[in-house]
Short mmCIF file of C-alpha atoms and ligand atoms in Angstrom, two decimals:
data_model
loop_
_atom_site.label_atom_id
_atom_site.label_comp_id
_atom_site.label_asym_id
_atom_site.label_seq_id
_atom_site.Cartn_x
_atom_site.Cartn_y
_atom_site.Cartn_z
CA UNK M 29 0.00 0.00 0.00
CA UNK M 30 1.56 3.20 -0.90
CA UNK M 31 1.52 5.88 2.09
CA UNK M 32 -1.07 8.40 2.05
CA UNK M 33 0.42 11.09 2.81
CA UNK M 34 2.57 10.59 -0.06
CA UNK M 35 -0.17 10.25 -2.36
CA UNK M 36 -2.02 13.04 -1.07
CA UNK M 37 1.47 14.98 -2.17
CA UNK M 38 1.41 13.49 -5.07
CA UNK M 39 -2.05 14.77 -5.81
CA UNK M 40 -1.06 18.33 -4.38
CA UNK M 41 1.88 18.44 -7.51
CA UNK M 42 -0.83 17.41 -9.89
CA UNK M 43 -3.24 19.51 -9.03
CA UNK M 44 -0.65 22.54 -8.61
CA UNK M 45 0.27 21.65 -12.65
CA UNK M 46 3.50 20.25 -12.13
CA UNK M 47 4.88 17.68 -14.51
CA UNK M 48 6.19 14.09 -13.57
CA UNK M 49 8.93 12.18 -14.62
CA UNK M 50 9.85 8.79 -15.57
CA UNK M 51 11.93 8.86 -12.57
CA UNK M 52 9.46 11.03 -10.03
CA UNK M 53 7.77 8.36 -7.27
CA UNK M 54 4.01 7.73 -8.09
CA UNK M 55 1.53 6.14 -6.45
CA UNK M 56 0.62 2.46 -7.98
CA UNK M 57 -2.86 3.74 -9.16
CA UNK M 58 -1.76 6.85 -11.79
CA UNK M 59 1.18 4.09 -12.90
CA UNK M 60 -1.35 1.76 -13.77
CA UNK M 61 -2.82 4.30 -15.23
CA UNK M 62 -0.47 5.30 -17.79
CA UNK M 63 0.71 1.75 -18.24
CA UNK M 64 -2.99 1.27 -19.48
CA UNK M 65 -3.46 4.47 -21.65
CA UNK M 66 0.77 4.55 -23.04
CA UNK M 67 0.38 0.57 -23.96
CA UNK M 68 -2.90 0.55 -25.42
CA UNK M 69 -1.99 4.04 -27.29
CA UNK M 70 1.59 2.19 -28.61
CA UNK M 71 -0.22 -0.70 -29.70
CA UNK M 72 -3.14 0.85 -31.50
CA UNK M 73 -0.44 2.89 -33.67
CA UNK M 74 1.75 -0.25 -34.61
CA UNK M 75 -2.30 -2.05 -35.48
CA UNK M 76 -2.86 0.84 -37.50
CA UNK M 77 -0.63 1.00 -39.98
CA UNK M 78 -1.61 -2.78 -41.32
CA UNK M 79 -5.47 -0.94 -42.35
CA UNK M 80 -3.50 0.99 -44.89
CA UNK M 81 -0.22 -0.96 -45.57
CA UNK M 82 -2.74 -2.98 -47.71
CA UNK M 83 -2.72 0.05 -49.80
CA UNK M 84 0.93 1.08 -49.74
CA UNK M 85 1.09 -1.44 -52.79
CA UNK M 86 -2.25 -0.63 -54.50
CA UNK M 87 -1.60 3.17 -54.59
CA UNK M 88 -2.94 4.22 -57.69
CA UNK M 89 0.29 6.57 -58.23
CA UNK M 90 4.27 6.48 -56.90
CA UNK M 91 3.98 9.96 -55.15
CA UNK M 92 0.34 8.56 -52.95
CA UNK M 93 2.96 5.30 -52.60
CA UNK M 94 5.63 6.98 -51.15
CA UNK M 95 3.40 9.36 -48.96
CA UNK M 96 1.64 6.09 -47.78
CA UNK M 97 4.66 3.94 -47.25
CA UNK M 98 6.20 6.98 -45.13
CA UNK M 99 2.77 7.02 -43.22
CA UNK M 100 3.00 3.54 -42.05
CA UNK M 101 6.55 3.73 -41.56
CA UNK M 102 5.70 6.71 -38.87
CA UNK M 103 2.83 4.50 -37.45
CA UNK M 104 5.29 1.61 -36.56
CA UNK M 105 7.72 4.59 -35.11
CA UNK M 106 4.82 5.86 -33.09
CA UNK M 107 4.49 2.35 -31.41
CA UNK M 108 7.98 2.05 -30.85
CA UNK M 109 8.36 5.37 -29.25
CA UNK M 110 5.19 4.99 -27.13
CA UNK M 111 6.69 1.08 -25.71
CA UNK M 112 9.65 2.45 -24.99
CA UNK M 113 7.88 4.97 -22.16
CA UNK M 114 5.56 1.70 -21.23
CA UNK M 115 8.51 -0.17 -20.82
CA UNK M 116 9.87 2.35 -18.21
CA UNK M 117 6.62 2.30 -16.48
CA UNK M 118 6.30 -1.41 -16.13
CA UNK M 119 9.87 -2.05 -15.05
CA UNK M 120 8.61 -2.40 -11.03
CA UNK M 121 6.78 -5.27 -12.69
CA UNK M 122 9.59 -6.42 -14.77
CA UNK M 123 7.77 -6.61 -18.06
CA UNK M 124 10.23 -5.69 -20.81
CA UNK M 125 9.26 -4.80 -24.56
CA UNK M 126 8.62 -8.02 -25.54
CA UNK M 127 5.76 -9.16 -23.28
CA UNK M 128 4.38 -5.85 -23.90
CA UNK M 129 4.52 -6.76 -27.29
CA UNK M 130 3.20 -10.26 -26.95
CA UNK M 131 0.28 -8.86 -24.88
CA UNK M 132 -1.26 -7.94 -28.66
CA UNK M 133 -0.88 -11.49 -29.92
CA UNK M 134 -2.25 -12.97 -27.12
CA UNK M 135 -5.38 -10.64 -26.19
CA UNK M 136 -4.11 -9.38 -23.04
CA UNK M 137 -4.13 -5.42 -24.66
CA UNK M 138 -6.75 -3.61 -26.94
CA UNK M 139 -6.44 -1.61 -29.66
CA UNK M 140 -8.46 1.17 -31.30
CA UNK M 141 -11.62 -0.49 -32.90
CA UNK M 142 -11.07 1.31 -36.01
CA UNK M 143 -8.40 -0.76 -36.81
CA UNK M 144 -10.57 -4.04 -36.96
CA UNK M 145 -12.18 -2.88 -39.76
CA UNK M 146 -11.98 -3.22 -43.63
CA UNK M 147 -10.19 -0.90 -45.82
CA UNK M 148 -12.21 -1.85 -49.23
CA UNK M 149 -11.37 0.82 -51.14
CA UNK M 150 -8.21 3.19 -52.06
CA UNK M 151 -10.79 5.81 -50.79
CA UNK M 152 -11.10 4.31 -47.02
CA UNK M 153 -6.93 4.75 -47.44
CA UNK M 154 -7.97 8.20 -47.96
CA UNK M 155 -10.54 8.47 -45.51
CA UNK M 156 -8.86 6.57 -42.90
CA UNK M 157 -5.91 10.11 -42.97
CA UNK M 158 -8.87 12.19 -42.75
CA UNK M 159 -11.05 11.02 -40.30
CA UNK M 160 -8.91 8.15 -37.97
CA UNK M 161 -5.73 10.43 -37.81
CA UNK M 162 -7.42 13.56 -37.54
CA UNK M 163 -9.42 11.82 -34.69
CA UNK M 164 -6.40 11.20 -33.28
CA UNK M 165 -4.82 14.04 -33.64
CA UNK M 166 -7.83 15.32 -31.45
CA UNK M 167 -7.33 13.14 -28.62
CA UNK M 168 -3.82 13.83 -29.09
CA UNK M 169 -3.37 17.21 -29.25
CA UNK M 170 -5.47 17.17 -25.86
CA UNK M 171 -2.63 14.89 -24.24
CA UNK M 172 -0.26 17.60 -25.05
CA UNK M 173 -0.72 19.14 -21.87
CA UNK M 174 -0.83 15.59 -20.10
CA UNK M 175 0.71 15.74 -16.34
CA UNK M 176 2.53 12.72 -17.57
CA UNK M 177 5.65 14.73 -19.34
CA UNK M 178 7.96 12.09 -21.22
CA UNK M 179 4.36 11.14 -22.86
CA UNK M 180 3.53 15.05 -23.18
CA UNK M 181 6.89 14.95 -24.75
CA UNK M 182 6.84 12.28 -26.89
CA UNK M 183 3.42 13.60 -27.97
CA UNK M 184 4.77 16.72 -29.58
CA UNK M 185 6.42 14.55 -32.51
CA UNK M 186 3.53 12.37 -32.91
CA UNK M 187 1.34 14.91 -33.35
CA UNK M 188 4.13 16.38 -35.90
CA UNK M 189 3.72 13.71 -37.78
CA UNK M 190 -0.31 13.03 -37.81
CA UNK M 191 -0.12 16.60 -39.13
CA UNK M 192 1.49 14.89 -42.26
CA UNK M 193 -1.43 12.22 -42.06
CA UNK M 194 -4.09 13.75 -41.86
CA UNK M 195 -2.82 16.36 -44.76
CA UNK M 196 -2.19 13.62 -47.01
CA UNK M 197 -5.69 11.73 -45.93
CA UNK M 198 -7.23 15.09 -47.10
CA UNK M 199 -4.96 15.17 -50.47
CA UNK M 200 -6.74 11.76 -51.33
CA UNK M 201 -10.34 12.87 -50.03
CA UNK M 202 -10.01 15.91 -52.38
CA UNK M 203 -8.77 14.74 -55.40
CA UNK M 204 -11.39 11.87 -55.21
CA UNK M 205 -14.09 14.75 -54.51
CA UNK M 206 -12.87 16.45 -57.28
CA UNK M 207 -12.83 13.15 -59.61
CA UNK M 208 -15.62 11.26 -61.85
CA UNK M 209 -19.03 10.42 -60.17
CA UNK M 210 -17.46 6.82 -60.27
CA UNK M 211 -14.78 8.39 -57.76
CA UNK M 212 -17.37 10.34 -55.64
CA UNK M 213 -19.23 7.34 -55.13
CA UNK M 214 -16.48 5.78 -53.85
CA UNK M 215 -15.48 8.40 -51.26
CA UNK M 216 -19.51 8.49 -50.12
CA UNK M 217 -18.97 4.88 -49.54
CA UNK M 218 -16.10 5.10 -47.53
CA UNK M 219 -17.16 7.90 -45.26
CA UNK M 220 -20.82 5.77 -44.86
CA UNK M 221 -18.25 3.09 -43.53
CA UNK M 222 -16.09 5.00 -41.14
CA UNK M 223 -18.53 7.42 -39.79
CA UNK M 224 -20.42 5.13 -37.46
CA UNK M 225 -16.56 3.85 -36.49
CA UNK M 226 -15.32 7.68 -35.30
CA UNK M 227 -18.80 7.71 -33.36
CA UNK M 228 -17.29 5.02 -31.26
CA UNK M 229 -13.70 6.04 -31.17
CA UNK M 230 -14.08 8.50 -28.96
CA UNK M 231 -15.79 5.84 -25.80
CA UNK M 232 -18.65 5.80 -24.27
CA UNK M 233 -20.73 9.04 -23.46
CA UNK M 234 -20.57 8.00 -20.09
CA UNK M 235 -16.98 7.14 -19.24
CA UNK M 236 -15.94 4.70 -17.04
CA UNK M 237 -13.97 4.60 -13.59
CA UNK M 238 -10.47 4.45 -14.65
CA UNK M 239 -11.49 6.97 -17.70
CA UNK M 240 -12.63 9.24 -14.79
CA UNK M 241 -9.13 8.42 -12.77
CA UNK M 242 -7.49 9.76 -15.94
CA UNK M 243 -9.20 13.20 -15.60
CA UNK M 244 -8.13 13.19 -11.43
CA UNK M 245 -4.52 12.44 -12.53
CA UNK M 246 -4.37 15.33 -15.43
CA UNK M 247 -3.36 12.39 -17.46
CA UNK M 248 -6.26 13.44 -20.02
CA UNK M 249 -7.99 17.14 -19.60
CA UNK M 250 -11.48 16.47 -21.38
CA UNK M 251 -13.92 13.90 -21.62
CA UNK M 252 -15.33 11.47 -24.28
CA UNK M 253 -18.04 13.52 -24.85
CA UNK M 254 -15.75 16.53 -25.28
CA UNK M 255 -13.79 15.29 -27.81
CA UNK M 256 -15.99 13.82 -29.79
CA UNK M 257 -18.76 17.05 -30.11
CA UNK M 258 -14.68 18.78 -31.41
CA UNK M 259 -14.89 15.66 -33.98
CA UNK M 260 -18.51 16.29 -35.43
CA UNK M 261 -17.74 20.22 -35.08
CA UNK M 262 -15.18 20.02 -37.38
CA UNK M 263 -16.00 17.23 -39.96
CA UNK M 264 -19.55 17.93 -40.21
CA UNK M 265 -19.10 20.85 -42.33
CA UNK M 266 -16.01 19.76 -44.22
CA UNK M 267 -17.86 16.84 -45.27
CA UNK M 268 -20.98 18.62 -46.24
CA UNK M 269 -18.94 20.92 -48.24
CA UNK M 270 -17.94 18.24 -50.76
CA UNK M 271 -21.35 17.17 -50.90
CA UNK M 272 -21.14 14.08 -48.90
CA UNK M 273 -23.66 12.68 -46.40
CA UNK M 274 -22.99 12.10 -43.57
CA UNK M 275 -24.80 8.54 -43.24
CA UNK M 276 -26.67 10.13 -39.60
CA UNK M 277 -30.59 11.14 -40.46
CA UNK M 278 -30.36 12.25 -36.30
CA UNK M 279 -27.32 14.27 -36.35
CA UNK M 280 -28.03 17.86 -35.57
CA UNK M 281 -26.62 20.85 -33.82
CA UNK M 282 -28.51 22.75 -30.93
CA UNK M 283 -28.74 26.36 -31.48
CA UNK M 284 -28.90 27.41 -28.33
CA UNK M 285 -26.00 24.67 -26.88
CA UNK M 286 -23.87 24.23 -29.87
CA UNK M 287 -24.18 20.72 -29.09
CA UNK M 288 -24.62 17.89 -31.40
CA UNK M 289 -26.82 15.34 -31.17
CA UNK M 290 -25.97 12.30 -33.25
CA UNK M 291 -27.08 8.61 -33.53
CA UNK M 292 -25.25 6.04 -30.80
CA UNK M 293 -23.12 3.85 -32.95
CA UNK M 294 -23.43 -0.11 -31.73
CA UNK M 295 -21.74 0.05 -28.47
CA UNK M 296 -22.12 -3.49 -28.05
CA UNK M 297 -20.80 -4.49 -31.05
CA UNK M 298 -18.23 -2.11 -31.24
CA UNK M 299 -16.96 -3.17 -27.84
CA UNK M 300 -17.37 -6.70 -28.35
CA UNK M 301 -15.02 -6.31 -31.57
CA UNK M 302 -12.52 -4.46 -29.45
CA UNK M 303 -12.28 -7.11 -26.32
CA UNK M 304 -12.37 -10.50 -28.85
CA UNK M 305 -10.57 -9.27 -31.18
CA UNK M 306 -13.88 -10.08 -33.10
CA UNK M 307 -14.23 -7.54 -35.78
CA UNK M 308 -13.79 -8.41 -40.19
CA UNK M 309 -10.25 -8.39 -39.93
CA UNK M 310 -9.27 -8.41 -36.01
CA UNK M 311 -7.47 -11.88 -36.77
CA UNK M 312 -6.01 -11.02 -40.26
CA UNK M 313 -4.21 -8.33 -38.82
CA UNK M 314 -3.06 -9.78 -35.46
CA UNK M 315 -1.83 -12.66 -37.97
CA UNK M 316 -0.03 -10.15 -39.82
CA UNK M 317 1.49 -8.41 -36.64
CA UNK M 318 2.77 -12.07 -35.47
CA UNK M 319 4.19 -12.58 -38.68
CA UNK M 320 6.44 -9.32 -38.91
CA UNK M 321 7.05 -10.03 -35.01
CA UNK M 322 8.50 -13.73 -35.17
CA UNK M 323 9.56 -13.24 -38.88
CA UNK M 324 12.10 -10.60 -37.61
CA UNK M 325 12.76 -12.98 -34.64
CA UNK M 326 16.14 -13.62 -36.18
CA UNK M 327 16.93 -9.65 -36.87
CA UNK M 328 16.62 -8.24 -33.36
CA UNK M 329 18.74 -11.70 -32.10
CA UNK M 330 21.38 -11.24 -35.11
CA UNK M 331 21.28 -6.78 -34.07
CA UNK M 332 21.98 -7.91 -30.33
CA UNK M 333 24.48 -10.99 -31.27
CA UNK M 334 26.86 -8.32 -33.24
CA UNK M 335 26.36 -5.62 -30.65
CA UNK M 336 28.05 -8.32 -28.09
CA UNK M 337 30.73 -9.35 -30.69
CA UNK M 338 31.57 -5.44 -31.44
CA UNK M 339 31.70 -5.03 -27.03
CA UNK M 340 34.27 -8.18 -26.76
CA UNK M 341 36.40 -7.25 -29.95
CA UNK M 342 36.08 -3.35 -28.41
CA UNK M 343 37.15 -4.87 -24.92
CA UNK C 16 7.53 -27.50 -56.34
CA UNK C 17 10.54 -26.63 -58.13
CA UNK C 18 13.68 -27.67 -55.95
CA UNK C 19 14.07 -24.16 -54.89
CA UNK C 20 10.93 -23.93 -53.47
CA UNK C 21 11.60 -26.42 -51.85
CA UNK C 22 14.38 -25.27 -50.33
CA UNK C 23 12.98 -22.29 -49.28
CA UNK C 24 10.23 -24.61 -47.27
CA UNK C 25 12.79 -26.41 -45.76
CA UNK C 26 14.52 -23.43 -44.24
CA UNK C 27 11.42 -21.66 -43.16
CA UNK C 28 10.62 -24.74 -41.23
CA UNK C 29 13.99 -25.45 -40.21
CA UNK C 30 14.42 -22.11 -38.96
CA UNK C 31 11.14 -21.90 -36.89
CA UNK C 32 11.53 -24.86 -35.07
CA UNK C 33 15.38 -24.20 -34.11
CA UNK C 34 14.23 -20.66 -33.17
CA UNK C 35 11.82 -21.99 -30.96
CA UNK C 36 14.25 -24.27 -28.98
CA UNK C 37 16.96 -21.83 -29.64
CA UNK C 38 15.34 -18.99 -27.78
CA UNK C 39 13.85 -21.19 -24.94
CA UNK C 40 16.94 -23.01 -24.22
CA UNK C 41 18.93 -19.67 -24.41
CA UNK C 42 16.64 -18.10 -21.71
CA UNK C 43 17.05 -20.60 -19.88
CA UNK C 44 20.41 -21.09 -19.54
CA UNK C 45 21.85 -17.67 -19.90
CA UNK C 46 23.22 -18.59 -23.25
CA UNK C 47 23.96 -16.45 -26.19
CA UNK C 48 20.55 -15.10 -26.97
CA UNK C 49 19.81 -11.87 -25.41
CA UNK C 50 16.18 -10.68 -25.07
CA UNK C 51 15.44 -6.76 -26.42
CA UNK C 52 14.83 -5.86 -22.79
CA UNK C 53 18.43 -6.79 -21.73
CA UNK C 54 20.20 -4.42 -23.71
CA UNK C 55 20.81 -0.70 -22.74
CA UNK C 56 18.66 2.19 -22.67
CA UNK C 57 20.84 4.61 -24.82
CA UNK C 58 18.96 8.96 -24.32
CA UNK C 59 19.20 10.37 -28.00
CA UNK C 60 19.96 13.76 -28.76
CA UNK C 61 19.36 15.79 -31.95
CA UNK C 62 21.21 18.69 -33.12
CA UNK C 63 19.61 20.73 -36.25
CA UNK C 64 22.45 22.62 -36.93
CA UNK C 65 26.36 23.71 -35.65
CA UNK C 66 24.75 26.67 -33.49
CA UNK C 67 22.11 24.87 -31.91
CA UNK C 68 22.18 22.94 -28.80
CA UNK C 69 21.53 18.81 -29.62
CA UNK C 70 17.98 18.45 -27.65
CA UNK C 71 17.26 15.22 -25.96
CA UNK C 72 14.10 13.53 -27.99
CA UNK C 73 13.61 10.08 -26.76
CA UNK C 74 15.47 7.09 -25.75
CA UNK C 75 16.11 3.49 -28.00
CA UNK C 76 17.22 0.60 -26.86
CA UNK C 77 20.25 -1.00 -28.57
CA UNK C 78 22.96 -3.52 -27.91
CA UNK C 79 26.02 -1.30 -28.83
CA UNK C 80 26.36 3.06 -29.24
CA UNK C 81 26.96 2.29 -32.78
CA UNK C 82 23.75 0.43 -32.70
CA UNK C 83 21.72 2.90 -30.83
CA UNK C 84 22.42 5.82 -33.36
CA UNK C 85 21.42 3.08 -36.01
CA UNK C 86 18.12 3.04 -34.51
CA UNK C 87 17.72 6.68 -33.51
CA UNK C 88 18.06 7.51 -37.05
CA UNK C 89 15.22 5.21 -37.72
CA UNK C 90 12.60 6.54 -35.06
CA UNK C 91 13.63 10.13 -34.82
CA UNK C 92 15.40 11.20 -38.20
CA UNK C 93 12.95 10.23 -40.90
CA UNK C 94 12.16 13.56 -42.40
CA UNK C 95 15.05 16.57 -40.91
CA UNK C 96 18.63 16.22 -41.36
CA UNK C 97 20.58 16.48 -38.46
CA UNK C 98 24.34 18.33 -38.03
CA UNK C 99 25.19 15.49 -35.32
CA UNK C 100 23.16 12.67 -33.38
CA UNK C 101 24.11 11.75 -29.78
CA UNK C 102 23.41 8.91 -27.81
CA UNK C 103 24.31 8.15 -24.49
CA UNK C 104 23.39 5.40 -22.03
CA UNK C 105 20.80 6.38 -20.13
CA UNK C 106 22.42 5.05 -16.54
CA UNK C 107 25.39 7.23 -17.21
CA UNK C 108 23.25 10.19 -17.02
CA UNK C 109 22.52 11.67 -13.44
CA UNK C 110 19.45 14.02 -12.92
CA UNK C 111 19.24 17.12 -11.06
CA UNK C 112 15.73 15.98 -9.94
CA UNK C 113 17.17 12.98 -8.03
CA UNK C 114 18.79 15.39 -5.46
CA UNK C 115 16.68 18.26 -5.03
CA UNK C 116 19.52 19.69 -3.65
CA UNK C 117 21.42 20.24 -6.29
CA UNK C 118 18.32 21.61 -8.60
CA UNK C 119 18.55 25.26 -9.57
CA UNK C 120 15.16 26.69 -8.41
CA UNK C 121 14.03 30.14 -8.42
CA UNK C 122 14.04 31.18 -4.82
CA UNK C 123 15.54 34.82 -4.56
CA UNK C 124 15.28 37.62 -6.97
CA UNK C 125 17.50 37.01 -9.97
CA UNK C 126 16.14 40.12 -11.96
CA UNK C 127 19.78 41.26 -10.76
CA UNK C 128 21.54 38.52 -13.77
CA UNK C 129 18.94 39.34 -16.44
CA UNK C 130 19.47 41.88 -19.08
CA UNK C 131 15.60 43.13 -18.16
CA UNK C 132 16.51 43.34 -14.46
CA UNK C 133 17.94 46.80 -15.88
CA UNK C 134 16.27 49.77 -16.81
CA UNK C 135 18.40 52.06 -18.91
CA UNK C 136 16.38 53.53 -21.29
CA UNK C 137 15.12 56.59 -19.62
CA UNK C 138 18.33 57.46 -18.41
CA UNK C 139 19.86 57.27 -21.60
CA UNK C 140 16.87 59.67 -23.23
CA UNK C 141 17.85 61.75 -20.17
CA UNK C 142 21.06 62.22 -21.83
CA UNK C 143 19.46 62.21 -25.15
CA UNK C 144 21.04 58.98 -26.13
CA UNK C 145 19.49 55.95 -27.29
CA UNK C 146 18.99 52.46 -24.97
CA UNK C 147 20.84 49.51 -26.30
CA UNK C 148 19.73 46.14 -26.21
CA UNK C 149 21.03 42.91 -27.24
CA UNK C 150 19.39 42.26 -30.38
CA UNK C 151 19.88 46.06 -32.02
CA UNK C 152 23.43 44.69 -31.33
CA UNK C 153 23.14 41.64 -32.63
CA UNK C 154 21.61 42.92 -36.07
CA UNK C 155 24.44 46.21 -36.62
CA UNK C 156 27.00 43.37 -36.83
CA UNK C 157 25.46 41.71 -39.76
CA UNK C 158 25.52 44.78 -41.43
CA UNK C 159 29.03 45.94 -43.29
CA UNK C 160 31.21 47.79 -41.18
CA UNK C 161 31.33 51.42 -42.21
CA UNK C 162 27.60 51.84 -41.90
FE1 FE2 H 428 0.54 7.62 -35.35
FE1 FE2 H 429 -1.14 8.55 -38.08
#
């Protein structure tokens, strides 16, 4: 049991704004904490770049190849970056990189729920930079100011980066917009897809207790709700303005409020998806995943062999 | 299945299962395989350009330095050049934080060290000469002398 007065001085810095370090003493609940959110977070972005990978070879031109292939290539930096600071956190519990890893394979971690889901068309590739990274960049940008500060940190690049994504995911959306009614159609399809997807992204309306834990620590500033209401406020009328529907006969703003009122997306399908891994192509990408992971088995084991052989010839 | 194929089958296979063993049997008895985990934490530090300090951006982990800026190129040098990478292992590093005592804090009034804890200027207009400040400085040398 940690002491209390400790914690209560933990909570004191928190609440005062200060920032904590890797190194800082923290009480077992806010490491938990960040173990959850930092894990989860590097998972989701290694899972996310298999959705469009697909495409990295389908791009219908070499400049949307190489933008894509650099996309996915940032995606598997993003999770490599993020385990490193989960690794830190877990070390009381001695779980290194690659049971953090493992965790995936074996169902022990989520990931995003987005990321279970088809990519059909090169215009979900599109769509998935427009409306999944800019998502992201929402929640993101909001964990700028997280009291957590190597994630805060670490953050600031991401978000560098998703700035690239989600200007690229527009590039596609446009020039599709801008195509045939053959292309149009396809975009309309893709945002019919994702749309109820982003409606879940965000969590529940209500959010649950460690959620809530989150807000106490300053590890996250706003709620679900929050973020997603910034979501519909800014796609609604970008969407509308290319003269897509947005596939949501309930979705309206309040006057009065500015709040919109939308159509719940299947929570319990969503969420079953998400904790079995049961979604169209959960297992086709976790097989993928444990591919590139034992498949490059003999890379990491031949990088550490000839770091040992350079120490002894060095010694 | 032309003979290469087959080949190729036979090494996946081969491969897998000694991998398997291989890694166990390692573990187990300290032998030559090494887990990620095991090896260093090397701190990475970018520097844009000559005049700029290299900034700390993140931390790999690695089995050797020359190995660590390997990596660090990879995660944190995708897009910018860089005038020089550092790395350095992470438990050769000791923090100010881990003895408050030795952590600069602002406790007295250091306006007395800063440029702003001066003011000149209506002094100077007292004597009906200009203030000068660091930057008006700093821009009449890039101009050509003379001027
Ligand atoms: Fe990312
Ligand atoms: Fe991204």
């Amino acid at each position: 049991m940690d002491d209390v007065q400790r914690v209560n001085d933990f909570k004191a810095r928190i609440g005062a704004g200060e920032k904590i370090e890797s190194t800082d003493w923290m009480p077992k609940e806010y490491r938990d904490l960040l173990i959850k959110q930092i894990h989860m977070h590097g998972i989701s972005e290694i899972m996310g770049a298999y959705p469009e990978k697909e495409w990295v070879g389908k791009a219908p031109t070499i400049r949307r190849k190489l933008a894509l292939n650099a996309k996915v290539q940032d995606e598997i930096g993003h999770g490599q970056m993020l385990l490193r600071l989960a690794e830190d956190l877990s070390r009381p519990y001695g779980r290194g990189r690659e049971a953090l890893m493992d965790d995936v394979l074996e169902g022990r971690v989520k990931f995003h729920n987005v990321f279970h889901l088809e990519a059909p068309t090169w215009a979900d590739a599109g769509v998935i930079g427009f409306m999944v990274d800019g998502g992201a960049i929402i929640t993101q940008a909001m964990l700028l100011d997280s009291s957590y500060a190597p994630y805060a940190r670490m953050l600031k690049r991401i978000v560098a980066e998703e700035s690239f994504h989600m200007q690229h995911g527009e590039s596609v959306v446009l020039a599709l917009a801008e195509g045939s009614e053959a292309q149009r159609a396809m975009l309309q399809g893709a945002i019919t897809r994702w749309w109820p997807a982003m409606m879940y992204f965000f969590g529940p309306r209500m959010m649950g207790p460690s959620s809530q834990k989150m807000m106490d620590y300053k590890i996250r500033t706003m709620t679900n709700e929050q973020l997603r209401q910034k979501f519909i406020n800014r796609y609604v009328p970008r969407i509308q303005a290319l003269g897509m529907a947005i596939p949501d006969p309930a979705l309206y703003q309040d006057a009065a409020t500015r709040t919109w009122h939308y159509t719940d997306p299947d929570w319990e399908w969503f969420t079953a998806v998400v904790h079995h891994n049961s979604g169209p192509m959960s297992q086709a990408r976790l097989s993928l995943r444990r591919e590139a992971h034992r498949g490059q088995q003999w890379v990491r084991e031949a990088a550490i062999e000839a770091g040992r052989v350079l120490q002894e010839r060095g010694a | 299945m032309t003979a290469k194929e087959g080949r190729k089958e036979g090494r996946k296979e081969g491969r897998k299962e000694g991998r398997k063993e291989g890694r166990k049997e390692g573990r187990k008895e300290g032998g030559s395989v090494m887990a990620i985990e095991e090896t260093p934490v090397y701190e990475v530090f970018v520097q844009a350009d000559a005049l700029s300090f290299p900034t700390h951006v993140g931390s790999v982990r690695a089995s050797s330095p020359e190995f660590a800026l390997q990596m660090a190129r990879e995660a944190f040098c995708r897009r910018e050049a860089a005038h020089d990478v550092w790395v350095a292992r992470a438990d050769a590093i000791t923090k100010a934080r881990s003895d408050s005592a030795t952590l600069p804090r602002q406790g007295t009034d250091k306006r007395y060290r800063l440029p702003g804890g001066y003011d000149n200027a209506p002094h100077w207009k007292r004597f009906k000469a200009m203030a000068m400040t660091i930057e008006e400085v700093a821009a009449d040398m890039r101009t050509k002398p003379g001027r």
